[in-house]
PDB file of C-alpha atoms in Angstrom:
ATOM      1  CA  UNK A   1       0.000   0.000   0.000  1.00 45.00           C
ATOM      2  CA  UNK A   2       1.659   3.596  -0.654  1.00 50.00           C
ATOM      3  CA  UNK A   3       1.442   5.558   1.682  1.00 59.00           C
ATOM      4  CA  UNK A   4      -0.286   9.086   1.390  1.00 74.00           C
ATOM      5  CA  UNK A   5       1.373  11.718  -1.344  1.00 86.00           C
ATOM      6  CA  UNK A   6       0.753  14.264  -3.150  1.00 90.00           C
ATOM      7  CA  UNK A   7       2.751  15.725  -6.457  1.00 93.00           C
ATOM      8  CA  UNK A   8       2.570  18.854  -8.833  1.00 95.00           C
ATOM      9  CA  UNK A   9       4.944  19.124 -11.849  1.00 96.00           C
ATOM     10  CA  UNK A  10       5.505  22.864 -14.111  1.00 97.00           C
ATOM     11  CA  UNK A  11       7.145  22.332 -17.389  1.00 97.00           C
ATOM     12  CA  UNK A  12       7.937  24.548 -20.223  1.00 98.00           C
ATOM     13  CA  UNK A  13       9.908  23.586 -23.593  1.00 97.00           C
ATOM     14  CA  UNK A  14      10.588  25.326 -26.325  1.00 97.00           C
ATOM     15  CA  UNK A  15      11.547  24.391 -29.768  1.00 96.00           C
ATOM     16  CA  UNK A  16      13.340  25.756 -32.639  1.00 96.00           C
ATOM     17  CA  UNK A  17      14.174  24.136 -35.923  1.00 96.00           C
ATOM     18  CA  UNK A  18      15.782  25.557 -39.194  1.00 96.00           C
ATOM     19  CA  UNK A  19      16.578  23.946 -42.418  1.00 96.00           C
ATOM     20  CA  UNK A  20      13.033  21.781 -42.494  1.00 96.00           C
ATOM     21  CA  UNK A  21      12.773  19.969 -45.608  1.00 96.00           C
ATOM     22  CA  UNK A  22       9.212  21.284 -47.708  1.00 95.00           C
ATOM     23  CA  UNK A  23       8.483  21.101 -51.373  1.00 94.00           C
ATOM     24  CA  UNK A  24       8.319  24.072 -53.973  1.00 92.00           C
ATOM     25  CA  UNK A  25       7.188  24.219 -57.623  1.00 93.00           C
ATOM     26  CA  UNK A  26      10.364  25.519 -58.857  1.00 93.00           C
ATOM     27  CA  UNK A  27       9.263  25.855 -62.281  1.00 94.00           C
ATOM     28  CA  UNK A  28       5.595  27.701 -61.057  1.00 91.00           C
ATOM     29  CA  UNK A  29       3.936  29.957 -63.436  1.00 91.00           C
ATOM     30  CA  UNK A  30       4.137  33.530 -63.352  1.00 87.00           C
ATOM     31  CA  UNK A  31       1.333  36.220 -62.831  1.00 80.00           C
ATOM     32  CA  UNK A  32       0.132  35.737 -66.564  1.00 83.00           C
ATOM     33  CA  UNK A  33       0.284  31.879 -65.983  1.00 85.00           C
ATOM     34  CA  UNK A  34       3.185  31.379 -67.989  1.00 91.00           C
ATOM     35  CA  UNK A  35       6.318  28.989 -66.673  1.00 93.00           C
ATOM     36  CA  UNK A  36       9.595  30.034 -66.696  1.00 93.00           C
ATOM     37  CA  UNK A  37      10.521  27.041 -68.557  1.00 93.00           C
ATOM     38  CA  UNK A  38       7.959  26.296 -71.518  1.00 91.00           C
ATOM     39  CA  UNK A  39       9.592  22.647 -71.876  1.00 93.00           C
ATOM     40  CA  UNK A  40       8.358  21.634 -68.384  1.00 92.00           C
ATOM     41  CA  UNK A  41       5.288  21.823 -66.613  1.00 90.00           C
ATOM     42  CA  UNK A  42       5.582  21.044 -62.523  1.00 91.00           C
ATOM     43  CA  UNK A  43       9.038  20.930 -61.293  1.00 94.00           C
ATOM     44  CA  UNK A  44       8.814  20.016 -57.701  1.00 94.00           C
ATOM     45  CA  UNK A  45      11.923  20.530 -55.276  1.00 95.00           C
ATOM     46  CA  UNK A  46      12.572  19.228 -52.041  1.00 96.00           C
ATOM     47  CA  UNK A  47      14.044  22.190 -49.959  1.00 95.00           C
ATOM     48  CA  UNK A  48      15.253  22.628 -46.853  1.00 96.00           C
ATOM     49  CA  UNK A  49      14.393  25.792 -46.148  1.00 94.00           C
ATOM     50  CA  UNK A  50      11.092  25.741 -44.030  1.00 95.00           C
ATOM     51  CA  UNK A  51      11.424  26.777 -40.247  1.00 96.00           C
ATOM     52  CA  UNK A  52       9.039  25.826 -36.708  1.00 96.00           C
ATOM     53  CA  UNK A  53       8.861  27.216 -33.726  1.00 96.00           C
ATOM     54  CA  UNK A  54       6.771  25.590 -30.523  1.00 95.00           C
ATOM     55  CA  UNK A  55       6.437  26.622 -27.002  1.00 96.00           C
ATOM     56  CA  UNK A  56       4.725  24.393 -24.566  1.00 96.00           C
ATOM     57  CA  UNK A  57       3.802  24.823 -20.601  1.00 97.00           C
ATOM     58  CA  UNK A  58       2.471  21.748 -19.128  1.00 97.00           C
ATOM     59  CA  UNK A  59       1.729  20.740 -15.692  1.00 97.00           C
ATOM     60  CA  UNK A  60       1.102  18.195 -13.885  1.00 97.00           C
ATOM     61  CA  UNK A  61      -1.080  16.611 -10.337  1.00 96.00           C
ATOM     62  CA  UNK A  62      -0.918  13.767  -8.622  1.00 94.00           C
ATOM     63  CA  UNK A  63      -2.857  12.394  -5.714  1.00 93.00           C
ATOM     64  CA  UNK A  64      -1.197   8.657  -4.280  1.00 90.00           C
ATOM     65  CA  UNK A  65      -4.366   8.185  -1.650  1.00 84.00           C
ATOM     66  CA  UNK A  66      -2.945   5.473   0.016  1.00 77.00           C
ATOM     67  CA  UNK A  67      -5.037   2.541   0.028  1.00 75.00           C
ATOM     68  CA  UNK A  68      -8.075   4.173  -1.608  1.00 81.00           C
ATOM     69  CA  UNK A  69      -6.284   4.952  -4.618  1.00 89.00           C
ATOM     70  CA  UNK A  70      -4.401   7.126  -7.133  1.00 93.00           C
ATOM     71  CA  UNK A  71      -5.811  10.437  -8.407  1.00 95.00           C
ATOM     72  CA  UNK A  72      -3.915  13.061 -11.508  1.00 96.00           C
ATOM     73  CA  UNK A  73      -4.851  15.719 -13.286  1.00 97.00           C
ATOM     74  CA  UNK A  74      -2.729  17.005 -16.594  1.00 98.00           C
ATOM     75  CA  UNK A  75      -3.214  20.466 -18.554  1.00 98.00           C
ATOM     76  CA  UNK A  76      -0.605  21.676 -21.541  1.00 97.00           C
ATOM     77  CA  UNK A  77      -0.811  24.547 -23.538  1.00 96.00           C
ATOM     78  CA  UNK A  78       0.979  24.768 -27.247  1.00 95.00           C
ATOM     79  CA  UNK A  79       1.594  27.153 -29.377  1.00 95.00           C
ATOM     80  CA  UNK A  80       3.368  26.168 -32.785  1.00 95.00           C
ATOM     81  CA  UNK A  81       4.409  28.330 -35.311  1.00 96.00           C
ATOM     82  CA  UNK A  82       5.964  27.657 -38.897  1.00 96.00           C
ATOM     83  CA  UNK A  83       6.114  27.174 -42.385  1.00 95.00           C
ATOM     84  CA  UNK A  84       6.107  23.969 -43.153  1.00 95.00           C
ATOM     85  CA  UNK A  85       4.877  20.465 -41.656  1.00 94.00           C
ATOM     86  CA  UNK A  86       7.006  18.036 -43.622  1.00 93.00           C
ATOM     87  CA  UNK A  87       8.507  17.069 -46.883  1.00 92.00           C
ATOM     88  CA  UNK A  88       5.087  16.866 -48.817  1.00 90.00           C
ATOM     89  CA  UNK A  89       3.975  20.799 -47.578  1.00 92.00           C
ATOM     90  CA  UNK A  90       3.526  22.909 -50.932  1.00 91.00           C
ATOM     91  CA  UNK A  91       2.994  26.732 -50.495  1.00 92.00           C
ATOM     92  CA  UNK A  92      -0.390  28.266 -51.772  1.00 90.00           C
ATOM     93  CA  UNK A  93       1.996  30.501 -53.977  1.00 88.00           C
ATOM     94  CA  UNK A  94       6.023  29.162 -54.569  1.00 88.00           C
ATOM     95  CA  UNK A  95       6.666  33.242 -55.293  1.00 85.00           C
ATOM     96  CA  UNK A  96       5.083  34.114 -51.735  1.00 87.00           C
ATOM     97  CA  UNK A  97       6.729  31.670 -49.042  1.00 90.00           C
ATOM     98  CA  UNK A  98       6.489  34.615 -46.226  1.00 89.00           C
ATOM     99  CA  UNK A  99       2.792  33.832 -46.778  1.00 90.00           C
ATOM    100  CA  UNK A 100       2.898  30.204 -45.634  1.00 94.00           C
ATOM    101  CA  UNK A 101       4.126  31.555 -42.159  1.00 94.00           C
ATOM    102  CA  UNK A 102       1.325  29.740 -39.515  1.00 94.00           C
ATOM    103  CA  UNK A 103       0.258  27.536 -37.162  1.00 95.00           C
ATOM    104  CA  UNK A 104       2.011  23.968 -37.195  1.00 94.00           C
ATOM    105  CA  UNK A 105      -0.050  20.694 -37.826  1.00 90.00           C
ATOM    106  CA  UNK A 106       1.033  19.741 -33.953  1.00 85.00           C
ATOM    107  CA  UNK A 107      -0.691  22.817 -32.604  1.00 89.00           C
ATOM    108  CA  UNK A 108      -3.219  22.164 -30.314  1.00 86.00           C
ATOM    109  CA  UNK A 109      -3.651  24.932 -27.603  1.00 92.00           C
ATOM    110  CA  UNK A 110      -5.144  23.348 -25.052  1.00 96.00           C
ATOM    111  CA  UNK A 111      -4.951  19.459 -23.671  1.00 96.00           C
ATOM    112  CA  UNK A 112      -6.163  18.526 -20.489  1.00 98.00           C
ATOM    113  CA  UNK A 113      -7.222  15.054 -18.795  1.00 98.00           C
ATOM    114  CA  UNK A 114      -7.916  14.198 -15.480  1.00 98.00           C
ATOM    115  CA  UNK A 115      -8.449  10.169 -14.142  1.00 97.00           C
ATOM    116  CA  UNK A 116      -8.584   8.247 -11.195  1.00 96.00           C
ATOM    117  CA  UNK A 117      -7.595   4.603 -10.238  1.00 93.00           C
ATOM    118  CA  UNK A 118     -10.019   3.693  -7.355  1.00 93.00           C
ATOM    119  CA  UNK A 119     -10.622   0.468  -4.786  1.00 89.00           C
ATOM    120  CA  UNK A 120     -14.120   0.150  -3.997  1.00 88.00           C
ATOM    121  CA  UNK A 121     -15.442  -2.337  -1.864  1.00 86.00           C
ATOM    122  CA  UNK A 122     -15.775  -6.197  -3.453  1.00 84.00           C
ATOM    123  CA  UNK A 123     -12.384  -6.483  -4.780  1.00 84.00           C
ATOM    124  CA  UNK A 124     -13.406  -3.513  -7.451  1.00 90.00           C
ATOM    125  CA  UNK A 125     -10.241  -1.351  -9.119  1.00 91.00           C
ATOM    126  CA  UNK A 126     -12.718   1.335 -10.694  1.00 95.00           C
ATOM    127  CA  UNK A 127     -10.744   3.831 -13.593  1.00 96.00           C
ATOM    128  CA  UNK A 128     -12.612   6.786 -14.889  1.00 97.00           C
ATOM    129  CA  UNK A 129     -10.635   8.869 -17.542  1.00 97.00           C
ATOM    130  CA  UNK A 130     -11.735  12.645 -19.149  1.00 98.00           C
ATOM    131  CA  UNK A 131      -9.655  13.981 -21.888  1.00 97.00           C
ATOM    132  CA  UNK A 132     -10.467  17.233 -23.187  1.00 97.00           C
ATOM    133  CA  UNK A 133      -8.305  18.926 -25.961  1.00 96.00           C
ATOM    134  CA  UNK A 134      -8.531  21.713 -29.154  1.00 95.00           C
ATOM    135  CA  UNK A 135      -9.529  20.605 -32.184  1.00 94.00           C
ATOM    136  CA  UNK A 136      -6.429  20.354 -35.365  1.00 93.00           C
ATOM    137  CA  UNK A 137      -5.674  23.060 -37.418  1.00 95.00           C
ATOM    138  CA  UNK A 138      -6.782  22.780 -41.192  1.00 94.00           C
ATOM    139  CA  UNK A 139      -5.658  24.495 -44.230  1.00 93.00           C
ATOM    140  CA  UNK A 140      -8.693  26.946 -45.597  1.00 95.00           C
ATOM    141  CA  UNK A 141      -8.947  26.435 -49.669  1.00 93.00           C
ATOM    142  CA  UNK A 142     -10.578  26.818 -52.740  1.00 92.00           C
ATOM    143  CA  UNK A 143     -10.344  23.562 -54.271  1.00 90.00           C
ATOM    144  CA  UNK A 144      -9.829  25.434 -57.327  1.00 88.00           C
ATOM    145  CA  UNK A 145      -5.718  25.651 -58.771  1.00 88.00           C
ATOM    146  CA  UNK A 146      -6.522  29.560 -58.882  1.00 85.00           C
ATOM    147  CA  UNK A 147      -2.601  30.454 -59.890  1.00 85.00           C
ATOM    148  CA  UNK A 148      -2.766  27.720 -62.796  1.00 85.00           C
ATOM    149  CA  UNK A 149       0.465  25.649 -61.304  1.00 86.00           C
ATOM    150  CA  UNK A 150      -1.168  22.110 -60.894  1.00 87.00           C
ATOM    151  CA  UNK A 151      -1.716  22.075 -57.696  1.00 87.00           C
ATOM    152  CA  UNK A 152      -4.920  22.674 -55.654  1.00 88.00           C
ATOM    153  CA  UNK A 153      -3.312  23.709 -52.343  1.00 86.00           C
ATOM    154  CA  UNK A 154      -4.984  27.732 -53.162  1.00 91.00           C
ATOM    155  CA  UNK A 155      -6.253  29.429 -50.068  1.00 94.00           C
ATOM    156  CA  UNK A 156      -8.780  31.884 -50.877  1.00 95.00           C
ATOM    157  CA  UNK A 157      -8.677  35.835 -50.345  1.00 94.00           C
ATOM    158  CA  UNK A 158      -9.312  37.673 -47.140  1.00 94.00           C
ATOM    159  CA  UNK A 159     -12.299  40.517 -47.480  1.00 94.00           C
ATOM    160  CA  UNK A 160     -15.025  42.148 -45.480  1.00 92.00           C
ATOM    161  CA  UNK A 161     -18.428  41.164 -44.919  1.00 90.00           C
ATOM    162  CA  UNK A 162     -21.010  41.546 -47.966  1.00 89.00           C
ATOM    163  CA  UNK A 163     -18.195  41.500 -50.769  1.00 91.00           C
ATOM    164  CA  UNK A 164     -19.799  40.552 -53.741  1.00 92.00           C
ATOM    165  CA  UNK A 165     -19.347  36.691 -54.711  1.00 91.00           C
ATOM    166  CA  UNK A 166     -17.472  35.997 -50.857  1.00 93.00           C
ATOM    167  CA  UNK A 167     -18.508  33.397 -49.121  1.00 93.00           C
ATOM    168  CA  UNK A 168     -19.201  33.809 -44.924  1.00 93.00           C
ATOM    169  CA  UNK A 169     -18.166  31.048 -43.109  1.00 93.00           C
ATOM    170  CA  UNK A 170     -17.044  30.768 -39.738  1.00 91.00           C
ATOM    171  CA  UNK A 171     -13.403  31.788 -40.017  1.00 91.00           C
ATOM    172  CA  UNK A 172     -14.504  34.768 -41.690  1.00 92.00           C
ATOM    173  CA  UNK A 173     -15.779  36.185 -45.408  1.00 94.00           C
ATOM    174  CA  UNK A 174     -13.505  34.875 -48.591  1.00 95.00           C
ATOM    175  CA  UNK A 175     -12.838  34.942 -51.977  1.00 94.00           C
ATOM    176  CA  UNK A 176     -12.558  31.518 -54.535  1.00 92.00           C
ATOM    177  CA  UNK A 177     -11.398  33.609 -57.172  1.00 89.00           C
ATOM    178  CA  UNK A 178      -9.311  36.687 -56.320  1.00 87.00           C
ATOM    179  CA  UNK A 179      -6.931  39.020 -58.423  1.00 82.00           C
ATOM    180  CA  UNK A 180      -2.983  38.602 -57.600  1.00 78.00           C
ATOM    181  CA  UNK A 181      -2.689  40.889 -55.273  1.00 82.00           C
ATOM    182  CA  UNK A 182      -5.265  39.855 -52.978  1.00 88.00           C
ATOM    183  CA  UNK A 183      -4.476  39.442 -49.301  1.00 90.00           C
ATOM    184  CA  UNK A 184      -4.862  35.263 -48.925  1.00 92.00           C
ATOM    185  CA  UNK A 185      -5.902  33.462 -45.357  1.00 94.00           C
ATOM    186  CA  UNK A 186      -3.300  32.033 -43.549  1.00 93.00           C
ATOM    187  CA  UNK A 187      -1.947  28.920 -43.298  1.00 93.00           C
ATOM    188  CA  UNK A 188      -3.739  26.116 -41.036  1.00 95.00           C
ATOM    189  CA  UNK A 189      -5.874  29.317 -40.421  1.00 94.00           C
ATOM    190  CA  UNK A 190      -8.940  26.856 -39.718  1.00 94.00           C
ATOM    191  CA  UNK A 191      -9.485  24.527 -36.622  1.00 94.00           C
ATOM    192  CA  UNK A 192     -11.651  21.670 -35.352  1.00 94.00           C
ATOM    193  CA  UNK A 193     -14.051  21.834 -32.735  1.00 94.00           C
ATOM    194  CA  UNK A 194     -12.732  20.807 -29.638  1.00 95.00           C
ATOM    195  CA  UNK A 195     -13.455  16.944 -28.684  1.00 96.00           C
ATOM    196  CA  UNK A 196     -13.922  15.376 -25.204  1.00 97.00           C
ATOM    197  CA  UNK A 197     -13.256  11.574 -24.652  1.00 97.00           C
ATOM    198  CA  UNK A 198     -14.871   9.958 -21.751  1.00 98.00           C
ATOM    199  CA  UNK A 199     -13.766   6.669 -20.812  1.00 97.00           C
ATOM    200  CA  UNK A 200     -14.616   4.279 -17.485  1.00 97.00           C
ATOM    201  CA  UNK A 201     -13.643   0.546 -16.412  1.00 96.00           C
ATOM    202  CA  UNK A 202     -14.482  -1.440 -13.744  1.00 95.00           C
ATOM    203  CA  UNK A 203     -12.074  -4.664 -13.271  1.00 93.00           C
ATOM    204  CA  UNK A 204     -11.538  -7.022 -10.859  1.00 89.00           C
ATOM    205  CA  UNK A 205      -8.299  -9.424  -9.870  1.00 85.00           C
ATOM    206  CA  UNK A 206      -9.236 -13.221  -9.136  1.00 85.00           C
TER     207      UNK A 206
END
């Protein structure tokens, strides 16, 4: 039997990484939709030039009860940063890779679960579990290839409310089709809803 103790844990990391391999379009059309090189059509480069960033501060609780049983508690908060989130990430534009700056596929702001392991009377070990997080970050497009280089990774323009031909969702009012100069959404700009898990087991040792 352990004998009564009780535990709290503070954490913060941070990460930085340079040189992260992403893919470009090296031979991606221009403004007028022409390629720099007429013989080719998609020339697509590995690069390692894509960059994170992630800060996290978790903590932790912990409750040894003796012979009644083992309580915790865990909470982290993460905020990721980047511009890329592997090998296979393509920019929305290969001419406009300070607009791929955004959240990271890992970022998930808040995580927290809580749990018990009890003994009840009659030889029960009861386990109740609660985990309650963010939703993932998702890329916002058109599912149109609006800048004609063959690949349908376009994010849509940024405008007010009651633009003619935007459509209102709940990240805000875009545009499918949008002149060059338009101000595009960021990357991973969307998220999930946030999800909560609910799990509990009885058991019992013969």
């Amino acid at each position: 039997t352990l004998s009564p103790a009780m535990f709290l844990t503070i954490k913060y990391s941070y990460q930085h990484g340079t040189d992260l391999l992403r893919m470009r379009d090296v031979n991606a059309p221009d403004a007028a939709r022409v390629r720099p090189d007429a013989r080719f059509g998609r020339v697509l480069q590995y690069e390692s030039t894509g960059r994170q960033r992630r800060h996290e501060l978790s903590s932790g609780w912990r409750w040894n009860a003796g012979g009644r049983g083992t309580f915790f508690a865990n909470y982290s908060h993460v905020h990721g940063r980047g511009d890329t989130d592997g090998r296979g990430t393509l920019p929305a534009d290969a001419s406009k890779l300070a607009d791929e700056v955004g959240a990271t596929a890992a970022d998930r702001t808040h995580s927290a679960n809580a749990g018990a392991h009890i003994t009840v009377p009659g030889g029960l070990f009861v386990s109740p579990y609660v985990i309650v997080s963010s939703g993932h970050v998702f890329n916002i497009t058109t599912g149109l290839d609006n800048n004609g280089d063959g690949a349908f990774a376009d994010r849509p323009a940024v405008v007010a409310a009651g633009t003619p031909g935007a459509i209102r969702t709940d990240y805000g009012s875009f545009l499918a089709n949008f002149p060059p100069d338009a101000v595009i959404v960021g990357r991973n700009a969307g998220r999930d809803p946030a999800s909560v898990r609910v799990d509990f087991r009885v058991s019992r040792s013969f």
